[in-house]
C-alpha positions as protocol buffer text, in pm:
chain_id: "A"
residue {
  index: 1
  type: MET
  ca { x: 1372 y: -648 z: -2134 }
}
residue {
  index: 2
  type: ALA
  ca { x: 1268 y: -613 z: -1863 }
}
residue {
  index: 3
  type: LYS
  ca { x: 994 y: -819 z: -1783 }
}
residue {
  index: 4
  type: LEU
  ca { x: 662 y: -567 z: -1632 }
}
residue {
  index: 5
  type: LEU
  ca { x: 583 y: -636 z: -1296 }
}
residue {
  index: 6
  type: LEU
  ca { x: 214 y: -502 z: -1154 }
}
residue {
  index: 7
  type: VAL
  ca { x: 145 y: -405 z: -808 }
}
residue {
  index: 8
  type: ALA
  ca { x: -143 y: -215 z: -636 }
}
residue {
  index: 9
  type: ALA
  ca { x: -33 y: 3 z: -323 }
}
residue {
  index: 10
  type: CYS
  ca { x: -346 y: 130 z: -74 }
}
residue {
  index: 11
  type: ALA
  ca { x: -371 y: 432 z: 138 }
}
residue {
  index: 12
  type: LEU
  ca { x: -566 y: 331 z: 402 }
}
residue {
  index: 13
  type: ILE
  ca { x: -705 y: 624 z: 614 }
}
residue {
  index: 14
  type: ASP
  ca { x: -845 y: 676 z: 956 }
}
residue {
  index: 15
  type: ARG
  ca { x: -1072 y: 919 z: 1057 }
}
residue {
  index: 16
  type: ASP
  ca { x: -815 y: 1135 z: 1202 }
}
residue {
  index: 17
  type: GLY
  ca { x: -606 y: 1130 z: 868 }
}
residue {
  index: 18
  type: ARG
  ca { x: -376 y: 888 z: 989 }
}
residue {
  index: 19
  type: VAL
  ca { x: -183 y: 671 z: 659 }
}
residue {
  index: 20
  type: LEU
  ca { x: -185 y: 285 z: 770 }
}
residue {
  index: 21
  type: MET
  ca { x: 198 y: 137 z: 673 }
}
residue {
  index: 22
  type: ALA
  ca { x: 319 y: -167 z: 780 }
}
residue {
  index: 23
  type: ARG
  ca { x: 656 y: -296 z: 822 }
}
residue {
  index: 24
  type: ARG
  ca { x: 756 y: -587 z: 550 }
}
residue {
  index: 25
  type: PRO
  ca { x: 880 y: -903 z: 754 }
}
residue {
  index: 26
  type: GLU
  ca { x: 1171 y: -1088 z: 819 }
}
residue {
  index: 27
  type: GLY
  ca { x: 1239 y: -1327 z: 527 }
}
residue {
  index: 28
  type: LYS
  ca { x: 1093 y: -1073 z: 242 }
}
residue {
  index: 29
  type: PRO
  ca { x: 1291 y: -837 z: 4 }
}
residue {
  index: 30
  type: LEU
  ca { x: 1290 y: -570 z: 151 }
}
residue {
  index: 31
  type: ALA
  ca { x: 1214 y: -670 z: 498 }
}
residue {
  index: 32
  type: GLY
  ca { x: 1221 y: -395 z: 793 }
}
residue {
  index: 33
  type: LEU
  ca { x: 1089 y: -116 z: 540 }
}
residue {
  index: 34
  type: TRP
  ca { x: 810 y: 61 z: 521 }
}
residue {
  index: 35
  type: GLU
  ca { x: 551 y: 33 z: 275 }
}
residue {
  index: 36
  type: PHE
  ca { x: 164 y: 111 z: 157 }
}
residue {
  index: 37
  type: PRO
  ca { x: -33 y: -213 z: 194 }
}
residue {
  index: 38
  type: GLY
  ca { x: -88 y: -449 z: -142 }
}
residue {
  index: 39
  type: GLY
  ca { x: 17 y: -680 z: -371 }
}
residue {
  index: 40
  type: LYS
  ca { x: 37 y: -805 z: -705 }
}
residue {
  index: 41
  type: ILE
  ca { x: -244 y: -816 z: -954 }
}
residue {
  index: 42
  type: GLY
  ca { x: -302 y: -1157 z: -1084 }
}
residue {
  index: 43
  type: ASN
  ca { x: -362 y: -1230 z: -1432 }
}
residue {
  index: 44
  type: ASP
  ca { x: -689 y: -1191 z: -1419 }
}
residue {
  index: 45
  type: GLU
  ca { x: -753 y: -873 z: -1218 }
}
residue {
  index: 46
  type: THR
  ca { x: -764 y: -542 z: -1199 }
}
residue {
  index: 47
  type: PRO
  ca { x: -573 y: -354 z: -940 }
}
residue {
  index: 48
  type: GLU
  ca { x: -855 y: -230 z: -722 }
}
residue {
  index: 49
  type: ALA
  ca { x: -971 y: -622 z: -705 }
}
residue {
  index: 50
  type: ALA
  ca { x: -641 y: -777 z: -626 }
}
residue {
  index: 51
  type: LEU
  ca { x: -689 y: -423 z: -353 }
}
residue {
  index: 52
  type: VAL
  ca { x: -968 y: -521 z: -234 }
}
residue {
  index: 53
  type: ARG
  ca { x: -799 y: -944 z: -218 }
}
residue {
  index: 54
  type: GLU
  ca { x: -475 y: -869 z: -67 }
}
residue {
  index: 55
  type: LEU
  ca { x: -644 y: -659 z: 181 }
}
residue {
  index: 56
  type: LYS
  ca { x: -825 y: -909 z: 337 }
}
residue {
  index: 57
  type: GLU
  ca { x: -579 y: -1126 z: 322 }
}
residue {
  index: 58
  type: GLU
  ca { x: -258 y: -913 z: 459 }
}
residue {
  index: 59
  type: LEU
  ca { x: -507 y: -693 z: 764 }
}
residue {
  index: 60
  type: ALA
  ca { x: -821 y: -869 z: 774 }
}
residue {
  index: 61
  type: ILE
  ca { x: -1052 y: -594 z: 601 }
}
residue {
  index: 62
  type: ASP
  ca { x: -1338 y: -551 z: 351 }
}
residue {
  index: 63
  type: THR
  ca { x: -1381 y: -272 z: 134 }
}
residue {
  index: 64
  type: GLU
  ca { x: -1516 y: -273 z: -207 }
}
residue {
  index: 65
  type: ALA
  ca { x: -1347 y: -105 z: -544 }
}
residue {
  index: 66
  type: SER
  ca { x: -1566 y: 209 z: -525 }
}
residue {
  index: 67
  type: CYS
  ca { x: -1390 y: 273 z: -239 }
}
residue {
  index: 68
  type: LEU
  ca { x: -1081 y: 261 z: -412 }
}
residue {
  index: 69
  type: ALA
  ca { x: -956 y: 602 z: -582 }
}
residue {
  index: 70
  type: PRO
  ca { x: -669 y: 631 z: -783 }
}
residue {
  index: 71
  type: VAL
  ca { x: -464 y: 901 z: -717 }
}
residue {
  index: 72
  type: ALA
  ca { x: -56 y: 811 z: -770 }
}
residue {
  index: 73
  type: PHE
  ca { x: 113 y: 556 z: -937 }
}
residue {
  index: 74
  type: ALA
  ca { x: 509 y: 401 z: -940 }
}
residue {
  index: 75
  type: SER
  ca { x: 723 y: 285 z: -1249 }
}
residue {
  index: 76
  type: GLN
  ca { x: 1062 y: 169 z: -1116 }
}
residue {
  index: 77
  type: ALA
  ca { x: 1283 y: 5 z: -1305 }
}
residue {
  index: 78
  type: SER
  ca { x: 1398 y: -260 z: -1000 }
}
residue {
  index: 79
  type: GLY
  ca { x: 1699 y: -490 z: -1225 }
}
residue {
  index: 80
  type: GLU
  ca { x: 1494 y: -807 z: -1414 }
}
residue {
  index: 81
  type: PHE
  ca { x: 1174 y: -682 z: -1370 }
}
residue {
  index: 82
  type: HIS
  ca { x: 1010 y: -339 z: -1466 }
}
residue {
  index: 83
  type: LEU
  ca { x: 751 y: -217 z: -1145 }
}
residue {
  index: 84
  type: LEU
  ca { x: 458 y: -38 z: -1169 }
}
residue {
  index: 85
  type: MET
  ca { x: 256 y: 77 z: -904 }
}
residue {
  index: 86
  type: PRO
  ca { x: -86 y: 280 z: -904 }
}
residue {
  index: 87
  type: LEU
  ca { x: -129 y: 387 z: -528 }
}
residue {
  index: 88
  type: TYR
  ca { x: -538 y: 448 z: -463 }
}
residue {
  index: 89
  type: VAL
  ca { x: -675 y: 599 z: -145 }
}
residue {
  index: 90
  type: CYS
  ca { x: -899 y: 384 z: 111 }
}
residue {
  index: 91
  type: ARG
  ca { x: -1150 y: 630 z: 348 }
}
residue {
  index: 92
  type: LYS
  ca { x: -1399 y: 326 z: 358 }
}
residue {
  index: 93
  type: TRP
  ca { x: -1394 y: -10 z: 488 }
}
residue {
  index: 94
  type: GLN
  ca { x: -1504 y: -312 z: 772 }
}
residue {
  index: 95
  type: GLY
  ca { x: -1267 y: -456 z: 995 }
}
residue {
  index: 96
  type: VAL
  ca { x: -1039 y: -321 z: 1237 }
}
residue {
  index: 97
  type: PRO
  ca { x: -691 y: -380 z: 1041 }
}
residue {
  index: 98
  type: ARG
  ca { x: -465 y: -655 z: 1184 }
}
residue {
  index: 99
  type: PRO
  ca { x: -159 y: -825 z: 1078 }
}
residue {
  index: 100
  type: LEU
  ca { x: -187 y: -1101 z: 899 }
}
residue {
  index: 101
  type: GLU
  ca { x: 103 y: -1201 z: 740 }
}
residue {
  index: 102
  type: GLY
  ca { x: 361 y: -1145 z: 973 }
}
residue {
  index: 103
  type: GLN
  ca { x: 410 y: -763 z: 940 }
}
residue {
  index: 104
  type: GLU
  ca { x: 396 y: -506 z: 1194 }
}
residue {
  index: 105
  type: LEU
  ca { x: 134 y: -206 z: 1129 }
}
residue {
  index: 106
  type: LYS
  ca { x: 153 y: 156 z: 1182 }
}
residue {
  index: 107
  type: TRP
  ca { x: -116 y: 459 z: 1164 }
}
residue {
  index: 108
  type: VAL
  ca { x: 102 y: 776 z: 1056 }
}
residue {
  index: 109
  type: ARG
  ca { x: 39 y: 1122 z: 1040 }
}
residue {
  index: 110
  type: ARG
  ca { x: 94 y: 1265 z: 685 }
}
residue {
  index: 111
  type: ASP
  ca { x: 390 y: 1518 z: 783 }
}
residue {
  index: 112
  type: ALA
  ca { x: 554 y: 1167 z: 890 }
}
residue {
  index: 113
  type: LEU
  ca { x: 517 y: 1008 z: 609 }
}
residue {
  index: 114
  type: THR
  ca { x: 857 y: 1114 z: 355 }
}
residue {
  index: 115
  type: GLY
  ca { x: 1110 y: 1031 z: 728 }
}
residue {
  index: 116
  type: MET
  ca { x: 978 y: 638 z: 743 }
}
residue {
  index: 117
  type: ASP
  ca { x: 1250 y: 443 z: 570 }
}
residue {
  index: 118
  type: MET
  ca { x: 1112 y: 270 z: 252 }
}
residue {
  index: 119
  type: PRO
  ca { x: 1146 y: 87 z: -43 }
}
residue {
  index: 120
  type: PRO
  ca { x: 1221 y: 301 z: -380 }
}
residue {
  index: 121
  type: ALA
  ca { x: 923 y: 329 z: -530 }
}
residue {
  index: 122
  type: ASP
  ca { x: 692 y: 379 z: -230 }
}
residue {
  index: 123
  type: ARG
  ca { x: 919 y: 708 z: -151 }
}
residue {
  index: 124
  type: PRO
  ca { x: 724 y: 957 z: -456 }
}
residue {
  index: 125
  type: LEU
  ca { x: 393 y: 822 z: -372 }
}
residue {
  index: 126
  type: ALA
  ca { x: 435 y: 868 z: 13 }
}
residue {
  index: 127
  type: ALA
  ca { x: 553 y: 1265 z: -94 }
}
residue {
  index: 128
  type: GLN
  ca { x: 252 y: 1277 z: -376 }
}
residue {
  index: 129
  type: LEU
  ca { x: 44 y: 1147 z: -70 }
}
residue {
  index: 130
  type: ARG
  ca { x: 106 y: 1377 z: 172 }
}
residue {
  index: 131
  type: ASP
  ca { x: 122 y: 1730 z: -14 }
}
residue {
  index: 132
  type: MET
  ca { x: -274 y: 1543 z: -90 }
}
residue {
  index: 133
  type: LEU
  ca { x: -405 y: 1556 z: 168 }
}
Protein backbone atom coordinates (compact mmCIF):
# COMPACT_ATOMS: atom_id res chain seq x y z
CA MET A 1 0.00 0.00 0.00
CA ALA A 2 1.28 3.45 -0.91
CA LYS A 3 2.27 5.84 1.85
CA LEU A 4 -0.07 8.80 2.34
CA LEU A 5 1.57 12.17 1.67
CA LEU A 6 -0.28 15.15 3.13
CA VAL A 7 0.35 18.49 1.44
CA ALA A 8 -1.54 21.76 1.86
CA ALA A 9 -1.86 24.31 -0.96
CA CYS A 10 -3.04 27.91 -1.00
CA ALA A 11 -4.65 30.09 -3.63
CA LEU A 12 -3.65 33.63 -2.67
CA ILE A 13 -6.16 35.96 -4.30
CA ASP A 14 -5.36 39.66 -4.63
CA ARG A 15 -7.76 42.64 -4.72
CA ASP A 16 -8.05 42.32 -8.52
CA GLY A 17 -9.15 38.68 -8.26
CA ARG A 18 -5.84 37.30 -9.55
CA VAL A 19 -4.33 34.09 -8.15
CA LEU A 20 -0.64 33.76 -7.25
CA MET A 21 1.04 30.78 -8.90
CA ALA A 22 4.58 29.54 -8.29
CA ARG A 23 6.81 27.81 -10.84
CA ARG A 24 8.82 24.92 -9.42
CA PRO A 25 12.57 25.68 -9.66
CA GLU A 26 15.14 23.59 -11.51
CA GLY A 27 16.47 20.67 -9.53
CA LYS A 28 13.14 19.89 -7.84
CA PRO A 29 10.69 17.20 -8.92
CA LEU A 30 8.24 18.55 -11.51
CA ALA A 31 10.57 21.51 -12.20
CA GLY A 32 9.12 24.18 -14.48
CA LEU A 33 5.49 23.40 -13.66
CA TRP A 34 3.16 25.98 -12.09
CA GLU A 35 1.55 25.17 -8.75
CA PHE A 36 -0.32 26.67 -5.85
CA PRO A 37 2.13 27.64 -3.07
CA GLY A 38 2.22 25.37 -0.04
CA GLY A 39 3.99 22.29 1.20
CA LYS A 40 4.10 19.18 3.32
CA ILE A 41 2.09 19.04 6.52
CA GLY A 42 4.30 18.17 9.49
CA ASN A 43 3.47 15.35 11.90
CA ASP A 44 2.22 17.69 14.59
CA GLU A 45 0.69 20.32 12.27
CA THR A 46 -2.77 21.09 11.05
CA PRO A 47 -3.08 21.92 7.33
CA GLU A 48 -3.73 25.55 8.29
CA ALA A 49 -0.62 25.75 10.51
CA ALA A 50 1.46 24.17 7.74
CA LEU A 51 0.25 26.79 5.25
CA VAL A 52 0.93 29.69 7.62
CA ARG A 53 4.49 28.33 8.04
CA GLU A 54 5.02 27.52 4.34
CA LEU A 55 3.75 30.92 3.14
CA LYS A 56 6.22 32.60 5.49
CA GLU A 57 9.12 30.34 4.39
CA GLU A 58 8.38 30.38 0.64
CA LEU A 59 6.91 33.85 0.08
CA ALA A 60 7.84 36.02 3.11
CA ILE A 61 4.19 36.79 3.90
CA ASP A 62 2.27 36.47 7.15
CA THR A 63 -1.28 35.22 7.49
CA GLU A 64 -3.37 33.46 10.11
CA ALA A 65 -5.32 30.21 10.10
CA SER A 66 -8.55 32.22 10.37
CA CYS A 67 -7.77 33.80 6.98
CA LEU A 68 -7.62 30.40 5.23
CA ALA A 69 -10.82 28.92 3.79
CA PRO A 70 -10.82 25.33 2.47
CA VAL A 71 -12.34 25.12 -1.02
CA ALA A 72 -11.31 21.80 -2.63
CA PHE A 73 -8.92 18.88 -2.38
CA ALA A 74 -6.95 16.58 -4.65
CA SER A 75 -6.44 12.87 -4.05
CA GLN A 76 -4.01 11.20 -6.42
CA ALA A 77 -1.90 8.05 -6.60
CA SER A 78 1.65 9.00 -7.48
CA GLY A 79 3.86 5.92 -7.59
CA GLU A 80 5.28 5.19 -4.14
CA PHE A 81 2.85 7.52 -2.35
CA HIS A 82 -0.73 8.72 -2.47
CA LEU A 83 -1.08 12.51 -2.39
CA LEU A 84 -3.89 14.14 -0.43
CA MET A 85 -3.85 17.92 -0.90
CA PRO A 86 -6.45 20.34 0.46
CA LEU A 87 -6.61 23.71 -1.31
CA TYR A 88 -7.35 26.82 0.73
CA VAL A 89 -8.17 30.34 -0.43
CA CYS A 90 -6.51 33.29 1.29
CA ARG A 91 -7.43 36.90 0.57
CA LYS A 92 -5.78 38.53 3.60
CA TRP A 93 -2.07 38.55 4.40
CA GLN A 94 0.69 40.97 5.36
CA GLY A 95 3.69 41.64 3.18
CA VAL A 96 4.37 41.37 -0.53
CA PRO A 97 4.93 37.83 -1.83
CA ARG A 98 8.57 37.29 -2.79
CA PRO A 99 10.16 34.10 -4.14
CA LEU A 100 12.45 32.91 -1.32
CA GLU A 101 13.09 29.37 -2.65
CA GLY A 102 14.19 30.02 -6.24
CA GLN A 103 10.70 29.78 -7.68
CA GLU A 104 9.16 32.18 -10.18
CA LEU A 105 5.91 33.89 -9.15
CA LYS A 106 3.09 35.06 -11.37
CA TRP A 107 -0.31 36.65 -10.70
CA VAL A 108 -2.82 34.95 -12.99
CA ARG A 109 -6.36 35.89 -14.00
CA ARG A 110 -9.05 33.33 -13.21
CA ASP A 111 -9.61 32.35 -16.84
CA ALA A 112 -5.88 31.72 -17.45
CA LEU A 113 -5.51 29.25 -14.57
CA THR A 114 -6.42 26.11 -16.48
CA GLY A 115 -4.12 26.94 -19.40
CA MET A 116 -0.98 26.71 -17.27
CA ASP A 117 1.35 23.71 -17.29
CA MET A 118 0.75 22.19 -13.83
CA PRO A 119 1.43 19.03 -11.86
CA PRO A 120 -1.43 16.52 -12.23
CA ALA A 121 -2.82 17.15 -8.73
CA ASP A 122 -3.08 20.92 -9.28
CA ARG A 123 -5.02 20.74 -12.58
CA PRO A 124 -8.44 19.77 -11.18
CA LEU A 125 -7.99 22.25 -8.33
CA ALA A 126 -7.33 25.04 -10.83
CA ALA A 127 -10.53 24.20 -12.71
CA GLN A 128 -12.59 24.10 -9.51
CA LEU A 129 -11.10 27.40 -8.34
CA ARG A 130 -11.74 29.06 -11.72
CA ASP A 131 -15.39 28.00 -11.62
CA MET A 132 -15.76 29.20 -8.04
CA LEU A 133 -14.26 32.69 -8.53
